[in-house]
Amino acid sequence: MQRDKIRNLISITDLSVDEIDELIATANDIEKNPEKYQDACAHKQLATLFFEPSTRTRLSFESAMLSLGGQVLGFSSANSSSASKGESVADTIEVVGNYADIIAMRHPKEGAPVIAAQRASVPIINAGDGGHFHPTQTLTDLLTISRKKGRLSDMTIGLCGDLKFGRTVHSLIEATLRYKNISYVLISPEELRLPDYMLDMLSEAGARYEEITSLEEAMPKLDILYMTRVQRERFFNEEDYVRLKDTYVLTLEKLENAKKDLVIMHPLPRVNEISVKVDEDERACYFYQTLCGKHIRMALILFLLGIKAKEA
Amino acid sequence: MNIDGVNTGIVLDHIKAGKSMEIYEYLGLDKLSSCVAIIQNVKSAKYGKKDIIKIDEIIDLDLDALGYFDSNITVNYIKDGKLVEKKHAELPERLTDVIKCKNPRCITSTEQEIPHVFELVDKEKKMYRCIYCDTLVKLK
């Protein structure tokens, strides 16, 4: 395939709103008619290159490809790859492009997938690059919201926790900004506020947003509550991490003033920011999100490989 | 002070006062065998003070880099004592290996021999964005 004809997914904005709608429609069809898709990627191979550990995202990609009848190869940490010998990202990608039809990569450095896309002869999916972007999590979140709310417009989204390093938050904002009438409530400690360039993006788009520190105060107005983990791996200083990690813990008590149809989301893994008692509340959707993640990744792999499922 | 006019060569005019040595070094003018004059703190009606660099030879100049240093610079090409072309350095749309990304989490901090590339996102604010990690840099 010619390099300039290859579609990649580096940032959520690589996809148009229409294309996201198409992916959501495919994911919904996959849920209803899985048998239509079970051999769609027969004889195709997905490489999962995880230079940074992640159980959930990697397994989601692998499960998605296997459910499409394809095969999977790859590594799950930089230590088990030639990166530990000092090989560059560009060289690794050049080599793996000879083995696989599509690559999903996670890397701790921001922008690593941009380099991969410049060098690869196959589609690249960014499965997370440092604190930067995580577009397939965003697709997962959009599918979850779409399924639970029946729409992607006209709602108030509360984003809570680590808004500074939380790449899922950045990608979700960038994606939802393209839909009508979305308001944002940004709930974080001062040290973990949304970065200025993201606030500029909100202002330039004319979006309504408020920054507050109290989760309880925000609760009654929210249609979506997106909780995040304070990520130890993003801190250079352990003391800062320890001081900030317990700032927000969602409990059943804090949900008392919430809307009855609130959708509680979390990209997982959870540490302690959502009490396990909340799991039993029907508004808790974070485990359902992981199922949505598999369906949307199946739809994405088909899209990037240009494969249409056979009609049943 | 008298400095001879250029017969055939280039005159970089309207350099912000104090910036000429930096530009001299960046353009590698010390490596030329021809005569190069750096004139600092010249009176300027427009800017108060300015620097000028005169090069006694026509060479290829990186106008993008000049624009990055100072977008007010004018580049005058002289042939046989006559001004034959005048160009204005402008803020370039793309800067390649002119500035480095300072984000320690950026892939450019570890990946060897990849160009540091920034794209202009706001001309008025002189704001550039790293194409890899999106870090914004405001030029002084």
Short mmCIF file of C-alpha atoms in Angstrom, two decimals:
data_model
loop_
_atom_site.label_atom_id
_atom_site.label_comp_id
_atom_site.label_asym_id
_atom_site.label_seq_id
_atom_site.Cartn_x
_atom_site.Cartn_y
_atom_site.Cartn_z
CA MET A 1 0.00 0.00 0.00
CA GLN A 2 1.28 3.49 -0.81
CA ARG A 3 2.20 5.33 2.36
CA ASP A 4 0.16 8.44 1.57
CA LYS A 5 -2.96 6.30 1.00
CA ILE A 6 -2.73 4.59 4.38
CA ARG A 7 -5.22 5.70 7.02
CA ASN A 8 -3.87 5.90 10.55
CA LEU A 9 -5.45 6.82 13.85
CA ILE A 10 -3.04 9.01 15.79
CA SER A 11 -5.47 11.58 17.18
CA ILE A 12 -9.25 11.36 17.37
CA THR A 13 -9.39 14.31 14.94
CA ASP A 14 -7.95 12.03 12.23
CA LEU A 15 -11.53 10.82 11.95
CA SER A 16 -14.36 13.03 10.75
CA VAL A 17 -17.63 13.11 12.66
CA ASP A 18 -19.23 11.13 9.82
CA GLU A 19 -16.52 8.49 10.07
CA ILE A 20 -17.03 8.23 13.84
CA ASP A 21 -20.77 7.80 13.21
CA GLU A 22 -19.92 5.05 10.73
CA LEU A 23 -17.68 3.30 13.30
CA ILE A 24 -20.41 3.52 15.94
CA ALA A 25 -22.94 2.06 13.49
CA THR A 26 -20.56 -0.80 12.65
CA ALA A 27 -19.88 -1.44 16.36
CA ASN A 28 -23.61 -1.62 17.03
CA ASP A 29 -24.04 -4.03 14.16
CA ILE A 30 -21.17 -6.15 15.51
CA GLU A 31 -23.00 -6.38 18.84
CA LYS A 32 -26.23 -7.48 17.14
CA ASN A 33 -24.77 -9.75 14.46
CA PRO A 34 -21.35 -11.01 15.62
CA GLU A 35 -21.44 -13.96 13.24
CA LYS A 36 -21.34 -11.59 10.26
CA TYR A 37 -17.89 -10.48 11.34
CA GLN A 38 -16.28 -13.63 12.69
CA ASP A 39 -14.15 -14.26 9.59
CA ALA A 40 -13.89 -10.70 8.31
CA CYS A 41 -10.14 -10.48 9.08
CA ALA A 42 -9.20 -14.08 8.26
CA HIS A 43 -5.50 -14.29 7.27
CA LYS A 44 -4.86 -10.77 8.54
CA GLN A 45 -2.43 -10.06 11.36
CA LEU A 46 -2.50 -7.35 14.01
CA ALA A 47 0.75 -6.45 15.77
CA THR A 48 0.32 -5.05 19.26
CA LEU A 49 3.50 -3.16 20.14
CA PHE A 50 3.27 -2.11 23.76
CA PHE A 51 6.41 -0.27 24.80
CA GLU A 52 4.56 0.54 28.01
CA PRO A 53 2.54 -2.05 29.92
CA SER A 54 -1.24 -2.09 29.55
CA THR A 55 -3.29 -5.17 30.11
CA ARG A 56 -6.66 -3.80 29.24
CA THR A 57 -6.04 -1.96 26.00
CA ARG A 58 -3.76 -4.67 24.62
CA LEU A 59 -6.20 -7.46 25.45
CA SER A 60 -9.04 -5.42 24.00
CA PHE A 61 -7.19 -5.08 20.69
CA GLU A 62 -6.23 -8.74 20.71
CA SER A 63 -9.74 -9.87 21.56
CA ALA A 64 -11.12 -7.59 18.82
CA MET A 65 -8.80 -9.03 16.16
CA LEU A 66 -9.40 -12.64 17.25
CA SER A 67 -13.17 -12.06 17.13
CA LEU A 68 -12.74 -10.89 13.55
CA GLY A 69 -11.00 -14.16 12.68
CA GLY A 70 -7.56 -12.54 12.46
CA GLN A 71 -4.30 -13.30 14.21
CA VAL A 72 -2.23 -11.38 16.70
CA LEU A 73 1.49 -10.96 17.38
CA GLY A 74 3.48 -8.47 19.42
CA PHE A 75 5.06 -7.66 22.75
CA SER A 76 3.71 -6.29 26.00
CA SER A 77 6.59 -4.26 27.41
CA ALA A 78 9.67 -2.46 26.15
CA ASN A 79 11.81 -4.95 28.09
CA SER A 80 10.63 -7.79 25.91
CA SER A 81 11.30 -5.90 22.68
CA SER A 82 14.45 -4.73 20.93
CA ALA A 83 13.73 -1.25 22.33
CA SER A 84 15.59 -2.49 25.42
CA LYS A 85 18.65 -2.85 23.17
CA GLY A 86 18.26 0.74 22.07
CA GLU A 87 16.36 0.23 18.81
CA SER A 88 14.50 3.31 17.64
CA VAL A 89 10.72 3.42 17.22
CA ALA A 90 11.20 4.09 13.51
CA ASP A 91 13.31 0.95 13.00
CA THR A 92 10.97 -1.24 15.05
CA ILE A 93 8.00 -0.09 13.01
CA GLU A 94 9.80 -0.55 9.71
CA VAL A 95 10.52 -4.16 10.65
CA VAL A 96 7.09 -5.01 12.09
CA GLY A 97 5.43 -3.52 8.99
CA ASN A 98 6.89 -6.52 7.15
CA TYR A 99 5.18 -8.95 9.51
CA ALA A 100 1.72 -7.52 10.15
CA ASP A 101 -1.17 -5.91 8.25
CA ILE A 102 -1.94 -3.34 10.92
CA ILE A 103 -0.16 -2.11 14.06
CA ALA A 104 -1.56 -0.94 17.40
CA MET A 105 1.15 0.71 19.48
CA ARG A 106 1.47 2.20 22.93
CA HIS A 107 4.56 4.18 23.84
CA PRO A 108 5.46 6.26 26.90
CA LYS A 109 6.76 9.14 24.77
CA GLU A 110 4.37 11.68 23.30
CA GLY A 111 4.30 11.73 19.52
CA ALA A 112 5.88 8.29 19.04
CA PRO A 113 2.98 7.18 16.77
CA VAL A 114 3.61 10.19 14.51
CA ILE A 115 7.07 8.82 13.79
CA ALA A 116 5.61 5.34 13.35
CA ALA A 117 3.08 6.63 10.82
CA GLN A 118 5.83 8.39 8.87
CA ARG A 119 7.72 5.12 8.50
CA ALA A 120 5.10 2.39 8.42
CA SER A 121 3.84 0.58 5.35
CA VAL A 122 0.67 -0.48 7.21
CA PRO A 123 -1.96 1.44 9.24
CA ILE A 124 -0.89 2.62 12.70
CA ILE A 125 -3.30 2.87 15.61
CA ASN A 126 -2.19 4.98 18.54
CA ALA A 127 -3.05 2.93 21.62
CA GLY A 128 -1.77 5.71 23.90
CA ASP A 129 1.33 7.92 23.72
CA GLY A 130 2.39 9.14 27.14
CA GLY A 131 0.03 11.74 28.54
CA HIS A 132 -0.88 12.86 25.05
CA PHE A 133 -3.63 11.01 23.15
CA HIS A 134 -5.55 7.78 23.47
CA PRO A 135 -8.02 7.90 20.57
CA THR A 136 -9.36 4.35 20.82
CA GLN A 137 -10.33 5.02 24.43
CA THR A 138 -12.16 8.07 23.12
CA LEU A 139 -13.96 6.00 20.51
CA THR A 140 -14.86 3.62 23.33
CA ASP A 141 -16.19 6.52 25.40
CA LEU A 142 -18.20 7.92 22.49
CA LEU A 143 -19.76 4.53 21.79
CA THR A 144 -20.62 4.12 25.49
CA ILE A 145 -22.23 7.57 25.67
CA SER A 146 -24.05 6.99 22.39
CA ARG A 147 -25.44 3.64 23.57
CA LYS A 148 -26.40 4.88 27.04
CA LYS A 149 -27.76 8.31 26.08
CA GLY A 150 -28.85 7.72 22.51
CA ARG A 151 -27.04 10.90 21.45
CA LEU A 152 -23.67 12.62 21.47
CA SER A 153 -24.93 16.20 21.75
CA ASP A 154 -26.81 18.34 24.29
CA MET A 155 -25.26 17.28 27.58
CA THR A 156 -23.07 18.34 30.46
CA ILE A 157 -19.92 16.29 30.90
CA GLY A 158 -18.04 16.34 34.20
CA LEU A 159 -14.39 15.37 34.00
CA CYS A 160 -12.87 14.60 37.37
CA GLY A 161 -9.37 13.89 38.69
CA ASP A 162 -6.15 14.18 36.78
CA LEU A 163 -7.03 16.55 33.97
CA LYS A 164 -3.41 17.56 33.43
CA PHE A 165 -1.84 14.26 32.43
CA GLY A 166 -5.07 12.37 31.71
CA ARG A 167 -4.82 11.69 28.01
CA THR A 168 -8.27 10.12 27.89
CA VAL A 169 -9.70 13.41 29.13
CA HIS A 170 -7.87 15.44 26.47
CA SER A 171 -9.00 13.17 23.66
CA LEU A 172 -12.59 13.05 24.91
CA ILE A 173 -12.80 16.84 25.04
CA GLU A 174 -11.33 17.15 21.55
CA ALA A 175 -13.88 14.66 20.24
CA THR A 176 -16.99 15.96 21.98
CA LEU A 177 -16.21 19.57 21.06
CA ARG A 178 -17.39 18.66 17.57
CA TYR A 179 -20.89 17.91 18.79
CA LYS A 180 -23.58 20.48 19.56
CA ASN A 181 -24.34 22.00 22.92
CA ILE A 182 -21.84 20.23 25.17
CA SER A 183 -20.89 21.88 28.47
CA TYR A 184 -17.89 20.83 30.50
CA VAL A 185 -17.37 20.86 34.25
CA LEU A 186 -13.67 20.43 34.96
CA ILE A 187 -13.16 19.05 38.47
CA SER A 188 -9.56 18.81 39.62
CA PRO A 189 -7.06 19.99 42.22
CA GLU A 190 -5.15 23.11 41.22
CA GLU A 191 -2.01 21.10 40.36
CA LEU A 192 -3.84 18.82 37.96
CA ARG A 193 -5.89 21.41 36.06
CA LEU A 194 -6.51 20.98 32.37
CA PRO A 195 -3.46 22.35 30.45
CA ASP A 196 -3.73 25.85 29.02
CA TYR A 197 -3.66 24.68 25.42
CA MET A 198 -6.75 22.57 26.09
CA LEU A 199 -8.50 25.50 27.80
CA ASP A 200 -7.61 27.63 24.77
CA MET A 201 -9.15 24.97 22.56
CA LEU A 202 -12.37 25.11 24.58
CA SER A 203 -12.47 28.91 24.43
CA GLU A 204 -11.77 29.03 20.72
CA ALA A 205 -14.56 26.54 20.05
CA GLY A 206 -16.93 28.72 22.09
CA ALA A 207 -17.63 25.87 24.50
CA ARG A 208 -19.09 26.50 27.95
CA TYR A 209 -16.87 25.25 30.75
CA GLU A 210 -16.19 25.83 34.41
CA GLU A 211 -13.26 24.77 36.53
CA ILE A 212 -14.08 23.73 40.09
CA THR A 213 -12.47 21.70 42.85
CA SER A 214 -15.59 20.22 44.49
CA LEU A 215 -17.06 17.02 43.05
CA GLU A 216 -20.15 17.33 45.28
CA GLU A 217 -20.87 20.81 43.97
CA ALA A 218 -20.65 19.64 40.37
CA MET A 219 -22.72 16.49 40.78
CA PRO A 220 -26.36 17.70 40.29
CA LYS A 221 -25.72 19.23 36.87
CA LEU A 222 -23.93 16.30 35.26
CA ASP A 223 -25.26 13.97 32.57
CA ILE A 224 -21.91 12.19 32.32
CA LEU A 225 -19.33 11.84 35.09
CA TYR A 226 -15.96 10.80 33.75
CA MET A 227 -13.67 9.79 36.62
CA THR A 228 -9.93 9.37 36.13
CA ARG A 229 -7.06 7.91 38.10
CA VAL A 230 -4.16 10.05 39.27
CA GLN A 231 -1.39 8.25 37.40
CA ARG A 232 1.76 7.50 39.34
CA GLU A 233 3.77 6.99 36.13
CA ARG A 234 3.18 10.59 35.01
CA PHE A 235 4.86 12.14 38.06
CA PHE A 236 8.55 12.87 38.29
CA ASN A 237 8.10 13.39 42.02
CA GLU A 238 6.62 10.64 44.21
CA GLU A 239 5.68 13.13 46.93
CA ASP A 240 3.37 15.03 44.57
CA TYR A 241 1.71 11.79 43.55
CA VAL A 242 1.06 10.68 47.13
CA ARG A 243 -0.33 14.10 48.05
CA LEU A 244 -2.79 14.21 45.14
CA LYS A 245 -3.86 10.62 44.59
CA ASP A 246 -6.74 10.57 47.08
CA THR A 247 -8.25 13.95 46.21
CA TYR A 248 -11.45 12.53 44.72
CA VAL A 249 -13.18 9.32 45.72
CA LEU A 250 -16.66 8.71 44.33
CA THR A 251 -18.98 7.11 46.89
CA LEU A 252 -22.69 6.31 47.00
CA GLU A 253 -23.15 9.27 49.38
CA LYS A 254 -21.68 11.67 46.84
CA LEU A 255 -24.11 10.31 44.23
CA GLU A 256 -27.16 11.26 46.29
CA ASN A 257 -27.58 14.57 44.48
CA ALA A 258 -26.80 13.16 41.05
CA LYS A 259 -29.28 12.77 38.20
CA LYS A 260 -31.11 9.45 38.03
CA ASP A 261 -29.83 8.87 34.51
CA LEU A 262 -26.24 9.93 35.17
CA VAL A 263 -23.70 7.83 33.29
CA ILE A 264 -20.59 7.14 35.40
CA MET A 265 -17.56 6.34 33.30
CA HIS A 266 -13.89 5.57 33.96
CA PRO A 267 -11.21 4.51 31.47
CA LEU A 268 -9.90 1.97 34.06
CA PRO A 269 -7.81 0.72 35.74
CA ARG A 270 -9.39 2.05 38.90
CA VAL A 271 -7.32 2.38 42.04
CA ASN A 272 -9.51 3.88 44.74
CA GLU A 273 -11.20 6.82 43.05
CA ILE A 274 -14.52 4.97 42.77
CA SER A 275 -15.71 3.00 45.79
CA VAL A 276 -16.50 -0.62 44.88
CA LYS A 277 -19.95 -0.07 46.37
CA VAL A 278 -20.73 2.22 43.44
CA ASP A 279 -20.31 -0.78 41.10
CA GLU A 280 -23.77 -1.98 42.12
CA ASP A 281 -25.40 1.33 41.18
CA GLU A 282 -27.07 1.04 37.80
CA ARG A 283 -25.49 4.33 36.74
CA ALA A 284 -22.02 2.74 36.89
CA CYS A 285 -21.01 2.05 33.30
CA TYR A 286 -17.25 1.58 33.51
CA PHE A 287 -17.21 -2.18 33.08
CA TYR A 288 -19.71 -1.91 30.24
CA GLN A 289 -17.25 0.55 28.65
CA THR A 290 -14.72 -2.25 28.20
CA LEU A 291 -17.22 -4.23 26.11
CA CYS A 292 -17.85 -1.12 24.02
CA GLY A 293 -14.06 -0.84 23.67
CA LYS A 294 -13.84 -4.25 22.06
CA HIS A 295 -16.70 -3.55 19.64
CA ILE A 296 -15.36 -0.18 18.54
CA ARG A 297 -11.82 -1.57 18.06
CA MET A 298 -13.28 -4.30 15.85
CA ALA A 299 -15.03 -1.61 13.82
CA LEU A 300 -11.83 0.45 13.64
CA ILE A 301 -9.65 -2.44 12.45
CA LEU A 302 -12.17 -3.16 9.68
CA PHE A 303 -12.27 0.52 8.74
CA LEU A 304 -8.50 0.99 8.57
CA LEU A 305 -8.02 -2.22 6.62
CA GLY A 306 -10.83 -1.23 4.25
CA ILE A 307 -12.75 -4.43 4.93
CA LYS A 308 -16.52 -4.62 4.67
CA ALA A 309 -18.27 -7.47 6.45
CA LYS A 310 -20.19 -9.92 4.31
CA GLU A 311 -23.94 -9.59 4.49
CA ALA A 312 -25.45 -12.44 6.45
CA MET B 1 32.38 55.03 11.09
CA ASN B 2 32.77 54.09 7.42
CA ILE B 3 32.10 50.66 6.06
CA ASP B 4 32.31 50.10 2.32
CA GLY B 5 29.10 49.43 0.44
CA VAL B 6 28.55 45.98 -1.01
CA ASN B 7 29.23 45.65 -4.74
CA THR B 8 27.89 42.14 -5.15
CA GLY B 9 26.46 40.44 -2.10
CA ILE B 10 23.72 40.56 0.51
CA VAL B 11 22.73 43.13 3.10
CA LEU B 12 20.58 41.97 6.01
CA ASP B 13 18.86 45.09 7.25
CA HIS B 14 16.49 45.95 10.08
CA ILE B 15 17.87 43.28 12.40
CA LYS B 16 16.70 43.84 15.95
CA ALA B 17 19.55 45.55 17.81
CA GLY B 18 21.70 42.95 19.57
CA LYS B 19 20.56 39.99 17.46
CA SER B 20 23.21 40.18 14.73
CA MET B 21 25.85 37.99 16.39
CA GLU B 22 23.30 35.24 17.00
CA ILE B 23 22.29 35.35 13.33
CA TYR B 24 25.94 35.47 12.23
CA GLU B 25 26.62 32.30 14.14
CA TYR B 26 23.43 30.49 13.13
CA LEU B 27 23.98 31.19 9.42
CA GLY B 28 27.61 30.04 9.72
CA LEU B 29 28.93 33.29 8.26
CA ASP B 30 32.21 32.75 10.09
CA LYS B 31 32.94 29.97 7.63
CA LEU B 32 32.81 32.25 4.58
CA SER B 33 36.05 33.37 2.99
CA SER B 34 34.52 36.62 1.76
CA CYS B 35 34.26 39.83 3.73
CA VAL B 36 31.43 40.03 6.30
CA ALA B 37 30.63 43.17 8.28
CA ILE B 38 28.45 43.25 11.38
CA ILE B 39 27.26 46.71 12.25
CA GLN B 40 25.52 47.10 15.56
CA ASN B 41 23.35 49.83 17.04
CA VAL B 42 22.82 51.74 13.82
CA LYS B 43 20.35 54.62 14.18
CA SER B 44 16.97 53.72 12.71
CA ALA B 45 14.01 56.03 12.21
CA LYS B 46 11.64 53.07 12.47
CA TYR B 47 13.14 51.03 15.31
CA GLY B 48 15.40 53.49 17.15
CA LYS B 49 18.38 51.15 16.84
CA LYS B 50 19.07 48.24 14.55
CA ASP B 51 21.84 45.88 13.44
CA ILE B 52 22.99 45.29 9.87
CA ILE B 53 25.02 42.45 8.39
CA LYS B 54 26.81 42.94 5.05
CA ILE B 55 28.08 39.92 3.17
CA ASP B 56 30.39 40.44 0.22
CA GLU B 57 29.06 37.42 -1.67
CA ILE B 58 25.68 36.05 -2.72
CA ILE B 59 24.99 32.90 -0.71
CA ASP B 60 21.97 30.69 -0.12
CA LEU B 61 20.19 31.98 2.96
CA ASP B 62 17.70 30.09 5.08
CA LEU B 63 14.93 32.70 5.07
CA ASP B 64 12.77 30.51 7.34
CA ALA B 65 15.48 30.57 9.98
CA LEU B 66 15.88 34.32 9.56
CA GLY B 67 12.15 34.76 9.96
CA TYR B 68 12.33 32.77 13.18
CA PHE B 69 15.08 35.04 14.56
CA ASP B 70 13.38 38.25 13.52
CA SER B 71 10.51 38.58 11.07
CA ASN B 72 11.31 42.28 10.49
CA ILE B 73 14.58 41.55 8.72
CA THR B 74 14.88 42.62 5.09
CA VAL B 75 17.26 40.79 2.79
CA ASN B 76 18.74 42.96 0.02
CA TYR B 77 20.50 41.28 -2.88
CA ILE B 78 23.07 43.56 -4.57
CA LYS B 79 24.64 42.94 -7.96
CA ASP B 80 27.21 45.31 -9.51
CA GLY B 81 26.34 47.95 -6.96
CA LYS B 82 22.61 47.81 -7.67
CA LEU B 83 19.78 46.47 -5.56
CA VAL B 84 18.32 43.64 -7.66
CA GLU B 85 16.00 41.95 -5.18
CA LYS B 86 14.53 42.64 -1.78
CA LYS B 87 12.97 39.95 0.36
CA HIS B 88 11.27 40.12 3.73
CA ALA B 89 11.92 37.39 6.22
CA GLU B 90 8.58 36.06 7.42
CA LEU B 91 7.59 33.74 10.18
CA PRO B 92 7.89 30.36 8.46
CA GLU B 93 4.94 27.98 8.38
CA ARG B 94 7.25 25.18 9.48
CA LEU B 95 10.48 25.22 11.46
CA THR B 96 12.70 22.19 11.00
CA ASP B 97 15.65 21.77 13.36
CA VAL B 98 15.64 25.45 14.29
CA ILE B 99 14.23 25.05 17.79
CA LYS B 100 14.11 21.94 19.93
CA CYS B 101 11.11 20.62 21.81
CA LYS B 102 11.67 21.06 25.54
CA ASN B 103 8.94 18.65 26.63
CA PRO B 104 10.87 15.84 28.36
CA ARG B 105 8.02 13.48 27.48
CA CYS B 106 8.27 14.20 23.74
CA ILE B 107 9.56 11.40 21.52
CA THR B 108 12.19 13.82 20.17
CA SER B 109 13.91 13.61 23.56
CA THR B 110 14.87 9.98 22.95
CA GLU B 111 14.50 9.03 19.29
CA GLN B 112 17.79 9.67 17.51
CA GLU B 113 18.22 11.70 14.35
CA ILE B 114 14.62 12.74 13.88
CA PRO B 115 14.03 16.32 12.87
CA HIS B 116 12.53 18.67 15.44
CA VAL B 117 9.58 20.09 13.53
CA PHE B 118 7.27 22.89 14.63
CA GLU B 119 4.29 24.29 12.75
CA LEU B 120 3.04 27.86 12.98
CA VAL B 121 -0.35 27.91 14.71
CA ASP B 122 -0.75 31.62 15.45
CA LYS B 123 1.12 34.22 13.43
CA GLU B 124 0.15 37.17 15.62
CA LYS B 125 1.17 35.48 18.84
CA LYS B 126 4.23 33.90 17.12
CA MET B 127 3.10 30.56 18.43
CA TYR B 128 4.45 27.23 17.16
CA ARG B 129 3.37 23.67 17.91
CA CYS B 130 5.58 20.57 18.04
CA ILE B 131 4.19 18.18 15.42
CA TYR B 132 4.88 15.21 17.68
CA CYS B 133 3.66 16.14 21.15
CA ASP B 134 1.68 19.38 20.46
CA THR B 135 3.75 21.39 22.93
CA LEU B 136 3.30 25.09 22.18
CA VAL B 137 6.25 27.44 21.95
CA LYS B 138 5.95 31.21 21.82
CA LEU B 139 8.79 32.94 20.02
CA LYS B 140 10.25 35.92 21.82
#
